[in-house]
PDB file of C-alpha atoms in Angstrom:
ATOM      1  CA  MET A   1       7.667   9.717  18.889  1.00 57.00           C
ATOM      2  CA  SER A   2       8.200  12.995  17.023  1.00 67.00           C
ATOM      3  CA  ASP A   3      11.820  13.469  18.156  1.00 89.00           C
ATOM      4  CA  LEU A   4      13.003  10.280  16.392  1.00 85.00           C
ATOM      5  CA  VAL A   5      14.175  10.686  12.813  1.00 81.00           C
ATOM      6  CA  GLY A   6      15.443   7.375  11.443  1.00 70.00           C
ATOM      7  CA  ILE A   7      17.576   4.239  11.211  1.00 62.00           C
ATOM      8  CA  ASP A   8      18.693   1.598   8.677  1.00 41.00           C
ATOM      9  CA  HIS A   9      16.733  -1.633   8.043  1.00 46.00           C
ATOM     10  CA  ILE A  10      17.286  -4.371  10.617  1.00 73.00           C
ATOM     11  CA  ASP A  11      15.971  -7.936  10.797  1.00 75.00           C
ATOM     12  CA  ILE A  12      16.148  -9.696  14.147  1.00 90.00           C
ATOM     13  CA  VAL A  13      15.112 -13.146  15.350  1.00 88.00           C
ATOM     14  CA  VAL A  14      13.234 -13.126  18.674  1.00 94.00           C
ATOM     15  CA  SER A  15      11.682 -15.845  20.829  1.00 94.00           C
ATOM     16  CA  ASP A  16       8.375 -13.979  21.214  1.00 95.00           C
ATOM     17  CA  PRO A  17       7.635 -11.669  18.275  1.00 94.00           C
ATOM     18  CA  GLU A  18       4.364 -10.483  19.870  1.00 96.00           C
ATOM     19  CA  ALA A  19       6.039  -9.348  23.122  1.00 96.00           C
ATOM     20  CA  MET A  20       8.851  -7.683  21.191  1.00 95.00           C
ATOM     21  CA  ALA A  21       6.323  -5.934  18.918  1.00 97.00           C
ATOM     22  CA  ARG A  22       4.491  -4.556  21.979  1.00 97.00           C
ATOM     23  CA  PHE A  23       7.822  -3.279  23.369  1.00 97.00           C
ATOM     24  CA  PHE A  24       8.883  -1.542  20.161  1.00 95.00           C
ATOM     25  CA  ILE A  25       5.395  -0.061  19.615  1.00 97.00           C
ATOM     26  CA  ALA A  26       5.540   1.423  23.138  1.00 97.00           C
ATOM     27  CA  ALA A  27       8.929   2.890  22.165  1.00 96.00           C
ATOM     28  CA  GLY A  28       7.479   4.675  19.125  1.00 96.00           C
ATOM     29  CA  PHE A  29       7.361   2.105  16.276  1.00 95.00           C
ATOM     30  CA  SER A  30       4.189   1.315  14.286  1.00 95.00           C
ATOM     31  CA  GLU A  31       3.029  -1.957  12.811  1.00 96.00           C
ATOM     32  CA  HIS A  32       3.486  -2.105   9.036  1.00 89.00           C
ATOM     33  CA  ARG A  33       2.337  -5.661   8.285  1.00 85.00           C
ATOM     34  CA  ARG A  34       2.520  -9.300   9.307  1.00 91.00           C
ATOM     35  CA  THR A  35       3.895 -11.926   6.973  1.00 82.00           C
ATOM     36  CA  ASP A  36       3.836 -15.732   6.872  1.00 81.00           C
ATOM     37  CA  HIS A  37       7.061 -16.177   4.885  1.00 68.00           C
ATOM     38  CA  GLY A  38       9.897 -18.032   6.569  1.00 70.00           C
ATOM     39  CA  GLY A  39       7.853 -19.002   9.626  1.00 80.00           C
ATOM     40  CA  GLY A  40       6.251 -15.597  10.122  1.00 82.00           C
ATOM     41  CA  SER A  41       7.298 -12.111  11.081  1.00 87.00           C
ATOM     42  CA  ILE A  42       5.945  -8.777  12.222  1.00 93.00           C
ATOM     43  CA  GLU A  43       7.233  -5.771  10.287  1.00 88.00           C
ATOM     44  CA  LEU A  44       7.410  -2.514  12.200  1.00 94.00           C
ATOM     45  CA  ARG A  45       8.138   0.826  10.599  1.00 91.00           C
ATOM     46  CA  PHE A  46      10.746   2.893  12.400  1.00 88.00           C
ATOM     47  CA  PRO A  47       9.510   6.211  13.912  1.00 91.00           C
ATOM     48  CA  GLY A  48      10.252   9.539  12.287  1.00 89.00           C
ATOM     49  CA  PRO A  49       9.051  11.710   9.402  1.00 88.00           C
ATOM     50  CA  GLY A  50       8.529  10.260   5.944  1.00 84.00           C
ATOM     51  CA  GLU A  51       8.830   6.651   4.897  1.00 80.00           C
ATOM     52  CA  GLN A  52      11.204   5.041   7.375  1.00 85.00           C
ATOM     53  CA  PRO A  53      12.904   1.626   7.099  1.00 84.00           C
ATOM     54  CA  ILE A  54      11.433  -1.554   8.534  1.00 79.00           C
ATOM     55  CA  LEU A  55      12.410  -3.544  11.591  1.00 88.00           C
ATOM     56  CA  GLU A  56      11.436  -7.136  10.968  1.00 87.00           C
ATOM     57  CA  LEU A  57      10.749  -9.258  14.065  1.00 93.00           C
ATOM     58  CA  THR A  58      11.246 -12.797  12.829  1.00 87.00           C
ATOM     59  CA  SER A  59       9.999 -16.050  14.329  1.00 90.00           C
ATOM     60  CA  PRO A  60      12.640 -18.279  15.945  1.00 91.00           C
ATOM     61  CA  VAL A  61      11.338 -21.229  13.901  1.00 91.00           C
ATOM     62  CA  ASP A  62      11.547 -21.083  10.111  1.00 84.00           C
ATOM     63  CA  GLY A  63       8.951 -22.420   7.674  1.00 85.00           C
ATOM     64  CA  ASN A  64      10.591 -25.868   7.746  1.00 90.00           C
ATOM     65  CA  GLY A  65      10.507 -26.175  11.545  1.00 91.00           C
ATOM     66  CA  LYS A  66      14.209 -25.426  11.996  1.00 91.00           C
ATOM     67  CA  THR A  67      15.178 -23.261  14.991  1.00 92.00           C
ATOM     68  CA  ARG A  68      17.053 -20.054  14.220  1.00 85.00           C
ATOM     69  CA  PRO A  69      19.583 -18.514  16.617  1.00 82.00           C
ATOM     70  CA  LEU A  70      18.158 -15.591  18.566  1.00 88.00           C
ATOM     71  CA  GLY A  71      19.765 -12.201  18.425  1.00 80.00           C
ATOM     72  CA  LEU A  72      19.214  -8.504  18.593  1.00 63.00           C
ATOM     73  CA  ARG A  73      22.196  -6.790  17.099  1.00 47.00           C
ATOM     74  CA  HIS A  74      23.058  -3.236  17.977  1.00 55.00           C
ATOM     75  CA  MET A  75      20.845  -0.586  16.512  1.00 77.00           C
ATOM     76  CA  ALA A  76      20.459   3.065  17.270  1.00 78.00           C
ATOM     77  CA  LEU A  77      17.625   5.486  16.606  1.00 86.00           C
ATOM     78  CA  ARG A  78      18.414   9.126  16.024  1.00 85.00           C
ATOM     79  CA  SER A  79      16.525  11.812  17.982  1.00 92.00           C
ATOM     80  CA  SER A  80      16.233  15.492  17.112  1.00 92.00           C
ATOM     81  CA  ASP A  81      15.847  16.257  20.858  1.00 94.00           C
ATOM     82  CA  ILE A  82      17.520  13.560  22.959  1.00 95.00           C
ATOM     83  CA  ALA A  83      16.601  15.202  26.289  1.00 95.00           C
ATOM     84  CA  ALA A  84      12.903  15.328  25.369  1.00 95.00           C
ATOM     85  CA  THR A  85      13.008  11.717  24.149  1.00 95.00           C
ATOM     86  CA  PHE A  86      14.695  10.595  27.366  1.00 96.00           C
ATOM     87  CA  ALA A  87      12.160  12.518  29.478  1.00 95.00           C
ATOM     88  CA  ALA A  88       9.192  11.087  27.564  1.00 95.00           C
ATOM     89  CA  PHE A  89      10.393   7.480  27.851  1.00 95.00           C
ATOM     90  CA  THR A  90      11.226   7.912  31.531  1.00 96.00           C
ATOM     91  CA  ALA A  91       7.801   9.451  32.195  1.00 95.00           C
ATOM     92  CA  ALA A  92       6.119   6.609  30.285  1.00 95.00           C
ATOM     93  CA  GLY A  93       7.825   4.093  32.564  1.00 95.00           C
ATOM     94  CA  LEU A  94       9.802   2.400  29.815  1.00 95.00           C
ATOM     95  CA  PRO A  95      12.823   0.391  31.034  1.00 96.00           C
ATOM     96  CA  VAL A  96      15.572   3.028  30.728  1.00 96.00           C
ATOM     97  CA  LYS A  97      19.099   1.671  31.395  1.00 93.00           C
ATOM     98  CA  GLY A  98      20.904   4.340  33.391  1.00 90.00           C
ATOM     99  CA  GLU A  99      21.042   8.002  32.470  1.00 94.00           C
ATOM    100  CA  MET A 100      21.773   9.963  29.315  1.00 96.00           C
ATOM    101  CA  ARG A 101      25.497  10.220  28.779  1.00 92.00           C
ATOM    102  CA  ALA A 102      27.883  12.026  26.481  1.00 92.00           C
ATOM    103  CA  ILE A 103      30.339  10.012  24.403  1.00 86.00           C
ATOM    104  CA  PRO A 104      33.326  12.345  23.817  1.00 83.00           C
ATOM    105  CA  GLU A 105      34.812  10.132  21.069  1.00 69.00           C
ATOM    106  CA  THR A 106      31.721  10.582  18.862  1.00 78.00           C
ATOM    107  CA  GLY A 107      30.388  13.898  20.117  1.00 83.00           C
ATOM    108  CA  ARG A 108      27.023  12.241  20.734  1.00 82.00           C
ATOM    109  CA  THR A 109      24.710  12.013  23.709  1.00 93.00           C
ATOM    110  CA  LEU A 110      22.810   8.745  24.156  1.00 91.00           C
ATOM    111  CA  PHE A 111      20.714   6.541  26.385  1.00 95.00           C
ATOM    112  CA  ASN A 112      19.461   2.973  26.215  1.00 92.00           C
ATOM    113  CA  LEU A 113      16.260   1.054  26.882  1.00 94.00           C
ATOM    114  CA  SER A 114      16.145  -2.621  27.872  1.00 92.00           C
ATOM    115  CA  ASP A 115      13.900  -4.705  25.660  1.00 90.00           C
ATOM    116  CA  PRO A 116      11.858  -7.672  27.020  1.00 92.00           C
ATOM    117  CA  GLU A 117      14.700 -10.113  26.265  1.00 86.00           C
ATOM    118  CA  GLY A 118      17.561  -8.112  27.803  1.00 84.00           C
ATOM    119  CA  GLY A 119      18.816  -6.538  24.581  1.00 83.00           C
ATOM    120  CA  THR A 120      19.455  -2.860  24.009  1.00 81.00           C
ATOM    121  CA  LEU A 121      17.655  -0.228  21.979  1.00 90.00           C
ATOM    122  CA  GLN A 122      19.817   2.879  21.805  1.00 87.00           C
ATOM    123  CA  PHE A 123      18.823   6.501  21.179  1.00 91.00           C
ATOM    124  CA  VAL A 124      21.369   9.087  20.038  1.00 87.00           C
ATOM    125  CA  ASP A 125      21.221  12.804  19.343  1.00 91.00           C
ATOM    126  CA  GLY A 126      21.623  14.252  15.877  1.00 68.00           C
ATOM    127  CA  ALA A 127      25.316  15.124  16.293  1.00 52.00           C
TER     128      ALA A 127
END
């Protein structure tokens, strides 16, 4: 999505990397590559101009058959036009959690999407 401009690298362990990849691709990510290391992962490049960081969706079972704990830690994507991003995701039928809201303590406006496992993907304005 053209309104999104970046984030730091994040690696998360998910129970179904394929379902999570489909969710994040619908939200504007693109597939970078798939790897077999450590039990397998799908690397998605964050949306935005230029070479953005990677979100690595890692298998819940490592290369030795050991189960990893699941977890999506907080992450937030920055948007150059939060209202347009919100409108586009709402129109696309993505699972928006509530409405956009201002956070006076940070001066930011944000909204959240629910991912397929109940976690949160947050979008914030450029403030």
